[in-house]
JSON list of C-alpha atoms and ligand atoms in Angstrom, two decimals:
[
{"chain": "A", "resi": 28, "resn": "UNK", "atom": "CA", "xyz": [31.13, 15.56, 14.92]},
{"chain": "A", "resi": 29, "resn": "UNK", "atom": "CA", "xyz": [28.56, 13.43, 13.12]},
{"chain": "A", "resi": 30, "resn": "UNK", "atom": "CA", "xyz": [27.19, 16.41, 11.19]},
{"chain": "A", "resi": 31, "resn": "UNK", "atom": "CA", "xyz": [30.45, 18.17, 10.43]},
{"chain": "A", "resi": 32, "resn": "UNK", "atom": "CA", "xyz": [30.28, 17.29, 6.74]},
{"chain": "A", "resi": 33, "resn": "UNK", "atom": "CA", "xyz": [26.61, 18.37, 6.58]},
{"chain": "A", "resi": 34, "resn": "UNK", "atom": "CA", "xyz": [27.49, 21.80, 7.98]},
{"chain": "A", "resi": 35, "resn": "UNK", "atom": "CA", "xyz": [30.64, 22.20, 5.91]},
{"chain": "A", "resi": 36, "resn": "UNK", "atom": "CA", "xyz": [28.66, 21.83, 2.67]},
{"chain": "A", "resi": 37, "resn": "UNK", "atom": "CA", "xyz": [26.15, 24.56, 3.54]},
{"chain": "A", "resi": 38, "resn": "UNK", "atom": "CA", "xyz": [26.08, 28.30, 4.12]},
{"chain": "A", "resi": 39, "resn": "UNK", "atom": "CA", "xyz": [23.32, 28.86, 6.68]},
{"chain": "A", "resi": 40, "resn": "UNK", "atom": "CA", "xyz": [23.13, 32.57, 5.98]},
{"chain": "A", "resi": 41, "resn": "UNK", "atom": "CA", "xyz": [21.86, 31.62, 2.49]},
{"chain": "A", "resi": 42, "resn": "UNK", "atom": "CA", "xyz": [19.90, 28.39, 2.87]},
{"chain": "A", "resi": 43, "resn": "UNK", "atom": "CA", "xyz": [16.87, 27.89, 5.11]},
{"chain": "A", "resi": 44, "resn": "UNK", "atom": "CA", "xyz": [17.82, 24.27, 5.80]},
{"chain": "A", "resi": 45, "resn": "UNK", "atom": "CA", "xyz": [18.24, 23.48, 9.53]},
{"chain": "A", "resi": 46, "resn": "UNK", "atom": "CA", "xyz": [21.79, 23.92, 10.82]},
{"chain": "A", "resi": 47, "resn": "UNK", "atom": "CA", "xyz": [21.17, 21.25, 13.37]},
{"chain": "A", "resi": 48, "resn": "UNK", "atom": "CA", "xyz": [23.13, 19.27, 15.87]},
{"chain": "A", "resi": 49, "resn": "UNK", "atom": "CA", "xyz": [23.17, 15.52, 16.27]},
{"chain": "A", "resi": 50, "resn": "UNK", "atom": "CA", "xyz": [20.55, 14.57, 18.84]},
{"chain": "A", "resi": 51, "resn": "UNK", "atom": "CA", "xyz": [21.58, 12.76, 22.00]},
{"chain": "A", "resi": 52, "resn": "UNK", "atom": "CA", "xyz": [18.18, 11.09, 22.21]},
{"chain": "A", "resi": 53, "resn": "UNK", "atom": "CA", "xyz": [15.75, 9.46, 19.81]},
{"chain": "A", "resi": 54, "resn": "UNK", "atom": "CA", "xyz": [12.97, 11.59, 18.31]},
{"chain": "A", "resi": 55, "resn": "UNK", "atom": "CA", "xyz": [10.30, 9.34, 19.83]},
{"chain": "A", "resi": 56, "resn": "UNK", "atom": "CA", "xyz": [9.35, 5.78, 20.68]},
{"chain": "A", "resi": 57, "resn": "UNK", "atom": "CA", "xyz": [9.86, 4.64, 17.11]},
{"chain": "A", "resi": 58, "resn": "UNK", "atom": "CA", "xyz": [12.61, 5.96, 14.84]},
{"chain": "A", "resi": 59, "resn": "UNK", "atom": "CA", "xyz": [11.42, 8.12, 11.95]},
{"chain": "A", "resi": 60, "resn": "UNK", "atom": "CA", "xyz": [11.99, 7.92, 8.23]},
{"chain": "A", "resi": 61, "resn": "UNK", "atom": "CA", "xyz": [11.36, 10.51, 5.56]},
{"chain": "A", "resi": 62, "resn": "UNK", "atom": "CA", "xyz": [11.59, 10.68, 1.81]},
{"chain": "A", "resi": 63, "resn": "UNK", "atom": "CA", "xyz": [12.12, 14.04, 0.13]},
{"chain": "A", "resi": 64, "resn": "UNK", "atom": "CA", "xyz": [11.70, 14.71, -3.57]},
{"chain": "A", "resi": 65, "resn": "UNK", "atom": "CA", "xyz": [14.52, 17.04, -4.54]},
{"chain": "A", "resi": 66, "resn": "UNK", "atom": "CA", "xyz": [14.68, 18.94, -7.82]},
{"chain": "A", "resi": 67, "resn": "UNK", "atom": "CA", "xyz": [18.42, 19.67, -7.67]},
{"chain": "A", "resi": 68, "resn": "UNK", "atom": "CA", "xyz": [20.54, 19.79, -10.84]},
{"chain": "A", "resi": 69, "resn": "UNK", "atom": "CA", "xyz": [19.16, 16.26, -11.27]},
{"chain": "A", "resi": 70, "resn": "UNK", "atom": "CA", "xyz": [15.81, 15.25, -9.82]},
{"chain": "A", "resi": 71, "resn": "UNK", "atom": "CA", "xyz": [16.17, 12.54, -7.16]},
{"chain": "A", "resi": 72, "resn": "UNK", "atom": "CA", "xyz": [14.59, 11.28, -3.97]},
{"chain": "A", "resi": 73, "resn": "UNK", "atom": "CA", "xyz": [16.38, 11.46, -0.61]},
{"chain": "A", "resi": 74, "resn": "UNK", "atom": "CA", "xyz": [15.73, 8.48, 1.64]},
{"chain": "A", "resi": 75, "resn": "UNK", "atom": "CA", "xyz": [16.50, 9.09, 5.32]},
{"chain": "A", "resi": 76, "resn": "UNK", "atom": "CA", "xyz": [16.41, 6.77, 8.34]},
{"chain": "A", "resi": 77, "resn": "UNK", "atom": "CA", "xyz": [16.86, 7.90, 11.94]},
{"chain": "A", "resi": 78, "resn": "UNK", "atom": "CA", "xyz": [19.87, 6.11, 13.43]},
{"chain": "A", "resi": 79, "resn": "UNK", "atom": "CA", "xyz": [22.01, 7.21, 16.39]},
{"chain": "A", "resi": 80, "resn": "UNK", "atom": "CA", "xyz": [20.63, 10.76, 16.63]},
{"chain": "A", "resi": 81, "resn": "UNK", "atom": "CA", "xyz": [20.97, 11.64, 12.95]},
{"chain": "A", "resi": 82, "resn": "UNK", "atom": "CA", "xyz": [19.22, 10.89, 9.66]},
{"chain": "A", "resi": 83, "resn": "UNK", "atom": "CA", "xyz": [21.31, 8.40, 7.68]},
{"chain": "A", "resi": 84, "resn": "UNK", "atom": "CA", "xyz": [20.75, 9.51, 4.09]},
{"chain": "A", "resi": 85, "resn": "UNK", "atom": "CA", "xyz": [20.79, 8.05, 0.61]},
{"chain": "A", "resi": 86, "resn": "UNK", "atom": "CA", "xyz": [20.12, 9.83, -2.68]},
{"chain": "A", "resi": 87, "resn": "UNK", "atom": "CA", "xyz": [17.95, 7.57, -4.83]},
{"chain": "A", "resi": 88, "resn": "UNK", "atom": "CA", "xyz": [17.98, 8.87, -8.43]},
{"chain": "A", "resi": 89, "resn": "UNK", "atom": "CA", "xyz": [14.82, 7.03, -9.52]},
{"chain": "A", "resi": 90, "resn": "UNK", "atom": "CA", "xyz": [13.09, 7.01, -6.13]},
{"chain": "A", "resi": 91, "resn": "UNK", "atom": "CA", "xyz": [11.63, 4.03, -4.29]},
{"chain": "A", "resi": 92, "resn": "UNK", "atom": "CA", "xyz": [9.85, 1.20, -6.08]},
{"chain": "A", "resi": 93, "resn": "UNK", "atom": "CA", "xyz": [7.10, -1.02, -4.68]},
{"chain": "A", "resi": 94, "resn": "UNK", "atom": "CA", "xyz": [8.03, -3.75, -7.17]},
{"chain": "A", "resi": 95, "resn": "UNK", "atom": "CA", "xyz": [10.19, -6.36, -5.43]},
{"chain": "A", "resi": 96, "resn": "UNK", "atom": "CA", "xyz": [11.83, -7.23, -8.75]},
{"chain": "A", "resi": 97, "resn": "UNK", "atom": "CA", "xyz": [13.33, -3.73, -9.02]},
{"chain": "A", "resi": 98, "resn": "UNK", "atom": "CA", "xyz": [16.60, -2.60, -7.38]},
{"chain": "A", "resi": 99, "resn": "UNK", "atom": "CA", "xyz": [17.01, 1.14, -7.03]},
{"chain": "A", "resi": 100, "resn": "UNK", "atom": "CA", "xyz": [20.48, 2.65, -6.82]},
{"chain": "A", "resi": 101, "resn": "UNK", "atom": "CA", "xyz": [20.90, 4.51, -3.51]},
{"chain": "A", "resi": 102, "resn": "UNK", "atom": "CA", "xyz": [24.01, 6.63, -3.01]},
{"chain": "A", "resi": 103, "resn": "UNK", "atom": "CA", "xyz": [25.02, 7.13, 0.61]},
{"chain": "A", "resi": 104, "resn": "UNK", "atom": "CA", "xyz": [25.39, 10.86, 1.33]},
{"chain": "A", "resi": 105, "resn": "UNK", "atom": "CA", "xyz": [26.26, 12.82, 4.45]},
{"chain": "A", "resi": 106, "resn": "UNK", "atom": "CA", "xyz": [24.26, 12.39, 7.67]},
{"chain": "A", "resi": 107, "resn": "UNK", "atom": "CA", "xyz": [21.52, 14.99, 8.13]},
{"chain": "A", "resi": 108, "resn": "UNK", "atom": "CA", "xyz": [20.15, 16.42, 11.41]},
{"chain": "A", "resi": 109, "resn": "UNK", "atom": "CA", "xyz": [16.81, 15.10, 12.70]},
{"chain": "A", "resi": 110, "resn": "UNK", "atom": "CA", "xyz": [15.38, 18.57, 12.11]},
{"chain": "A", "resi": 111, "resn": "UNK", "atom": "CA", "xyz": [15.69, 17.94, 8.38]},
{"chain": "A", "resi": 112, "resn": "UNK", "atom": "CA", "xyz": [12.64, 15.68, 8.69]},
{"chain": "A", "resi": 113, "resn": "UNK", "atom": "CA", "xyz": [10.37, 18.74, 8.55]},
{"chain": "A", "resi": 114, "resn": "UNK", "atom": "CA", "xyz": [12.24, 20.63, 5.84]},
{"chain": "A", "resi": 115, "resn": "UNK", "atom": "CA", "xyz": [10.30, 21.54, 2.73]},
{"chain": "A", "resi": 116, "resn": "UNK", "atom": "CA", "xyz": [11.25, 24.55, 0.67]},
{"chain": "A", "resi": 117, "resn": "UNK", "atom": "CA", "xyz": [13.67, 25.83, -1.91]},
{"chain": "A", "resi": 118, "resn": "UNK", "atom": "CA", "xyz": [17.44, 25.85, -1.51]},
{"chain": "A", "resi": 119, "resn": "UNK", "atom": "CA", "xyz": [18.78, 28.88, -3.44]},
{"chain": "A", "resi": 120, "resn": "UNK", "atom": "CA", "xyz": [20.43, 28.22, -6.78]},
{"chain": "A", "resi": 121, "resn": "UNK", "atom": "CA", "xyz": [24.21, 28.24, -6.46]},
{"chain": "A", "resi": 122, "resn": "UNK", "atom": "CA", "xyz": [24.04, 26.74, -2.97]},
{"chain": "A", "resi": 123, "resn": "UNK", "atom": "CA", "xyz": [24.74, 23.08, -2.27]},
{"chain": "A", "resi": 124, "resn": "UNK", "atom": "CA", "xyz": [21.71, 21.07, -3.42]},
{"chain": "A", "resi": 125, "resn": "UNK", "atom": "CA", "xyz": [20.09, 24.18, -4.90]},
{"chain": "A", "resi": 126, "resn": "UNK", "atom": "CA", "xyz": [16.48, 23.45, -5.91]},
{"chain": "A", "resi": 127, "resn": "UNK", "atom": "CA", "xyz": [13.08, 22.62, -4.45]},
{"chain": "A", "resi": 128, "resn": "UNK", "atom": "CA", "xyz": [12.62, 20.01, -1.73]},
{"chain": "A", "resi": 129, "resn": "UNK", "atom": "CA", "xyz": [9.22, 18.35, -1.17]},
{"chain": "A", "resi": 130, "resn": "UNK", "atom": "CA", "xyz": [8.37, 16.11, 1.77]},
{"chain": "A", "resi": 131, "resn": "UNK", "atom": "CA", "xyz": [7.16, 13.12, -0.19]},
{"chain": "A", "resi": 132, "resn": "UNK", "atom": "CA", "xyz": [6.63, 10.61, 2.60]},
{"chain": "A", "resi": 133, "resn": "UNK", "atom": "CA", "xyz": [7.10, 10.40, 6.36]},
{"chain": "A", "resi": 134, "resn": "UNK", "atom": "CA", "xyz": [6.50, 7.94, 9.14]},
{"chain": "A", "resi": 135, "resn": "UNK", "atom": "CA", "xyz": [8.25, 5.53, 11.44]},
{"chain": "A", "resi": 136, "resn": "UNK", "atom": "CA", "xyz": [10.15, 2.34, 10.76]},
{"chain": "A", "resi": 137, "resn": "UNK", "atom": "CA", "xyz": [11.40, -0.74, 12.59]},
{"chain": "A", "resi": 138, "resn": "UNK", "atom": "CA", "xyz": [14.49, -2.79, 11.87]},
{"chain": "A", "resi": 139, "resn": "UNK", "atom": "CA", "xyz": [13.88, -6.51, 11.45]},
{"chain": "A", "resi": 140, "resn": "UNK", "atom": "CA", "xyz": [17.05, -7.28, 13.40]},
{"chain": "A", "resi": 141, "resn": "UNK", "atom": "CA", "xyz": [19.08, -4.99, 15.61]},
{"chain": "A", "resi": 142, "resn": "UNK", "atom": "CA", "xyz": [20.41, -2.32, 13.29]},
{"chain": "A", "resi": 143, "resn": "UNK", "atom": "CA", "xyz": [23.97, -2.83, 12.11]},
{"chain": "A", "resi": 144, "resn": "UNK", "atom": "CA", "xyz": [24.92, -0.16, 9.62]},
{"chain": "A", "resi": 145, "resn": "UNK", "atom": "CA", "xyz": [28.47, -1.50, 9.25]},
{"chain": "A", "resi": 146, "resn": "UNK", "atom": "CA", "xyz": [27.20, -4.88, 8.06]},
{"chain": "A", "resi": 147, "resn": "UNK", "atom": "CA", "xyz": [26.02, -3.24, 4.84]},
{"chain": "A", "resi": 148, "resn": "UNK", "atom": "CA", "xyz": [22.58, -4.85, 5.08]},
{"chain": "A", "resi": 149, "resn": "UNK", "atom": "CA", "xyz": [19.63, -3.03, 6.64]},
{"chain": "A", "resi": 150, "resn": "UNK", "atom": "CA", "xyz": [16.22, -4.69, 6.61]},
{"chain": "A", "resi": 151, "resn": "UNK", "atom": "CA", "xyz": [13.24, -2.81, 7.98]},
{"chain": "A", "resi": 152, "resn": "UNK", "atom": "CA", "xyz": [9.53, -2.17, 7.78]},
{"chain": "A", "resi": 153, "resn": "UNK", "atom": "CA", "xyz": [8.22, 1.26, 6.86]},
{"chain": "A", "resi": 154, "resn": "UNK", "atom": "CA", "xyz": [5.07, 2.66, 8.43]},
{"chain": "A", "resi": 155, "resn": "UNK", "atom": "CA", "xyz": [4.69, 5.66, 6.17]},
{"chain": "A", "resi": 156, "resn": "UNK", "atom": "CA", "xyz": [1.71, 7.58, 4.88]},
{"chain": "A", "resi": 157, "resn": "UNK", "atom": "CA", "xyz": [2.45, 6.31, 1.38]},
{"chain": "A", "resi": 158, "resn": "UNK", "atom": "CA", "xyz": [5.01, 3.53, 1.65]},
{"chain": "A", "resi": 159, "resn": "UNK", "atom": "CA", "xyz": [4.39, 0.46, 3.75]},
{"chain": "A", "resi": 160, "resn": "UNK", "atom": "CA", "xyz": [5.99, -2.88, 4.37]},
{"chain": "A", "resi": 161, "resn": "UNK", "atom": "CA", "xyz": [9.41, -4.48, 4.20]},
{"chain": "A", "resi": 162, "resn": "UNK", "atom": "CA", "xyz": [12.38, -2.96, 2.44]},
{"chain": "A", "resi": 163, "resn": "UNK", "atom": "CA", "xyz": [16.13, -3.53, 2.43]},
{"chain": "A", "resi": 164, "resn": "UNK", "atom": "CA", "xyz": [19.15, -1.37, 1.82]},
{"chain": "A", "resi": 165, "resn": "UNK", "atom": "CA", "xyz": [22.02, -3.46, 0.54]},
{"chain": "A", "resi": 166, "resn": "UNK", "atom": "CA", "xyz": [25.55, -2.14, 0.26]},
{"chain": "A", "resi": 167, "resn": "UNK", "atom": "CA", "xyz": [27.68, -3.06, -2.73]},
{"chain": "A", "resi": 168, "resn": "UNK", "atom": "CA", "xyz": [30.67, -5.06, -1.52]},
{"chain": "A", "resi": 169, "resn": "UNK", "atom": "CA", "xyz": [33.83, -2.99, -1.12]},
{"chain": "A", "resi": 170, "resn": "UNK", "atom": "CA", "xyz": [32.04, 0.27, -1.97]},
{"chain": "A", "resi": 171, "resn": "UNK", "atom": "CA", "xyz": [31.02, 2.39, 1.00]},
{"chain": "A", "resi": 172, "resn": "UNK", "atom": "CA", "xyz": [28.70, 4.71, -0.92]},
{"chain": "A", "resi": 173, "resn": "UNK", "atom": "CA", "xyz": [26.88, 2.44, -3.35]},
{"chain": "A", "resi": 174, "resn": "UNK", "atom": "CA", "xyz": [23.77, 0.76, -2.02]},
{"chain": "A", "resi": 175, "resn": "UNK", "atom": "CA", "xyz": [20.53, -0.62, -3.45]},
{"chain": "A", "resi": 176, "resn": "UNK", "atom": "CA", "xyz": [17.06, 0.09, -2.13]},
{"chain": "A", "resi": 177, "resn": "UNK", "atom": "CA", "xyz": [14.81, -2.92, -2.63]},
{"chain": "A", "resi": 178, "resn": "UNK", "atom": "CA", "xyz": [11.18, -3.68, -1.80]},
{"chain": "A", "resi": 179, "resn": "UNK", "atom": "CA", "xyz": [10.87, -7.09, -0.18]},
{"chain": "A", "resi": 180, "resn": "UNK", "atom": "CA", "xyz": [8.01, -9.36, -1.21]},
{"chain": "A", "resi": 181, "resn": "UNK", "atom": "CA", "xyz": [4.99, -8.89, 1.06]},
{"chain": "A", "resi": 182, "resn": "UNK", "atom": "CA", "xyz": [1.35, -7.89, 0.84]},
{"chain": "A", "resi": 183, "resn": "UNK", "atom": "CA", "xyz": [2.34, -4.28, 0.02]},
{"chain": "A", "resi": 184, "resn": "UNK", "atom": "CA", "xyz": [4.58, -5.14, -2.95]},
{"chain": "A", "resi": 185, "resn": "UNK", "atom": "CA", "xyz": [3.14, -4.16, -6.34]},
{"chain": "A", "resi": 186, "resn": "UNK", "atom": "CA", "xyz": [4.29, -5.44, -9.69]},
{"chain": "A", "resi": 187, "resn": "UNK", "atom": "CA", "xyz": [4.98, -2.93, -12.48]},
{"chain": "A", "resi": 188, "resn": "UNK", "atom": "CA", "xyz": [3.95, 0.06, -10.42]},
{"chain": "A", "resi": 189, "resn": "UNK", "atom": "CA", "xyz": [5.63, 3.43, -10.29]},
{"chain": "A", "resi": 190, "resn": "UNK", "atom": "CA", "xyz": [4.89, 4.86, -6.89]},
{"chain": "A", "resi": 191, "resn": "UNK", "atom": "CA", "xyz": [6.85, 8.04, -7.66]},
{"chain": "A", "resi": 192, "resn": "UNK", "atom": "CA", "xyz": [4.27, 8.94, -10.33]},
{"chain": "A", "resi": 193, "resn": "UNK", "atom": "CA", "xyz": [1.33, 7.89, -8.19]},
{"chain": "A", "resi": 194, "resn": "UNK", "atom": "CA", "xyz": [2.07, 10.63, -5.62]},
{"chain": "A", "resi": 195, "resn": "UNK", "atom": "CA", "xyz": [2.93, 14.05, -7.05]},
{"chain": "A", "resi": 196, "resn": "UNK", "atom": "CA", "xyz": [2.21, 16.23, -4.02]},
{"chain": "A", "resi": 197, "resn": "UNK", "atom": "CA", "xyz": [3.74, 16.94, -0.62]},
{"chain": "A", "resi": 198, "resn": "UNK", "atom": "CA", "xyz": [2.62, 14.59, 2.13]},
{"chain": "A", "resi": 199, "resn": "UNK", "atom": "CA", "xyz": [2.48, 17.53, 4.58]},
{"chain": "A", "resi": 200, "resn": "UNK", "atom": "CA", "xyz": [1.38, 20.59, 2.59]},
{"chain": "A", "resi": 201, "resn": "UNK", "atom": "CA", "xyz": [-0.41, 18.92, -0.32]},
{"chain": "A", "resi": 202, "resn": "UNK", "atom": "CA", "xyz": [1.56, 21.20, -2.66]},
{"chain": "A", "resi": 203, "resn": "UNK", "atom": "CA", "xyz": [3.08, 20.30, -6.01]},
{"chain": "A", "resi": 204, "resn": "UNK", "atom": "CA", "xyz": [6.76, 21.01, -6.69]},
{"chain": "A", "resi": 205, "resn": "UNK", "atom": "CA", "xyz": [6.05, 24.26, -8.54]},
{"chain": "A", "resi": 206, "resn": "UNK", "atom": "CA", "xyz": [3.79, 25.45, -5.70]},
{"chain": "A", "resi": 207, "resn": "UNK", "atom": "CA", "xyz": [6.53, 24.88, -3.12]},
{"chain": "A", "resi": 208, "resn": "UNK", "atom": "CA", "xyz": [8.98, 26.75, -5.31]},
{"chain": "B", "resi": 5, "resn": "LIG", "atom": "MN1", "xyz": [19.05, 15.64, -2.25]}
]
């Protein structure tokens, strides 16, 4: 049920993305997060947090920022299967999300409080290979899909930095976008 929309949008005879089922159990001791760089019709970053057997997903047009003064628009999209956490490759043109997908960061995370997606405020620490420290996802009032991804002030925050330009390769394969393609 949870992934019905995910499956409906895709033709698995054409895309190599995982078809996937929602998982009845967590992937491990700590929930996982991933960030994928996705050169679809518009380049964006997909931010995904493991919650309730799926990857809750947001498309972040400008990608994450380590500057706590910067709010990054994050559009809630359909839940993805946990298997998506290892997907890197190229979705054929003409298919949903057609374009190259790079695994840009991966790791585990921990909610500061018990997670409560419906509250519209998620605060958590990332233990990634590239991103570390406290972040929040804040939902715009009265708008289910519009959220903001914000770095909270801590020892990992960096003023005036652009972390999306700092890391141009895959965190798993070391490849650049054009090499994955
Ligand atoms: Mn995407």
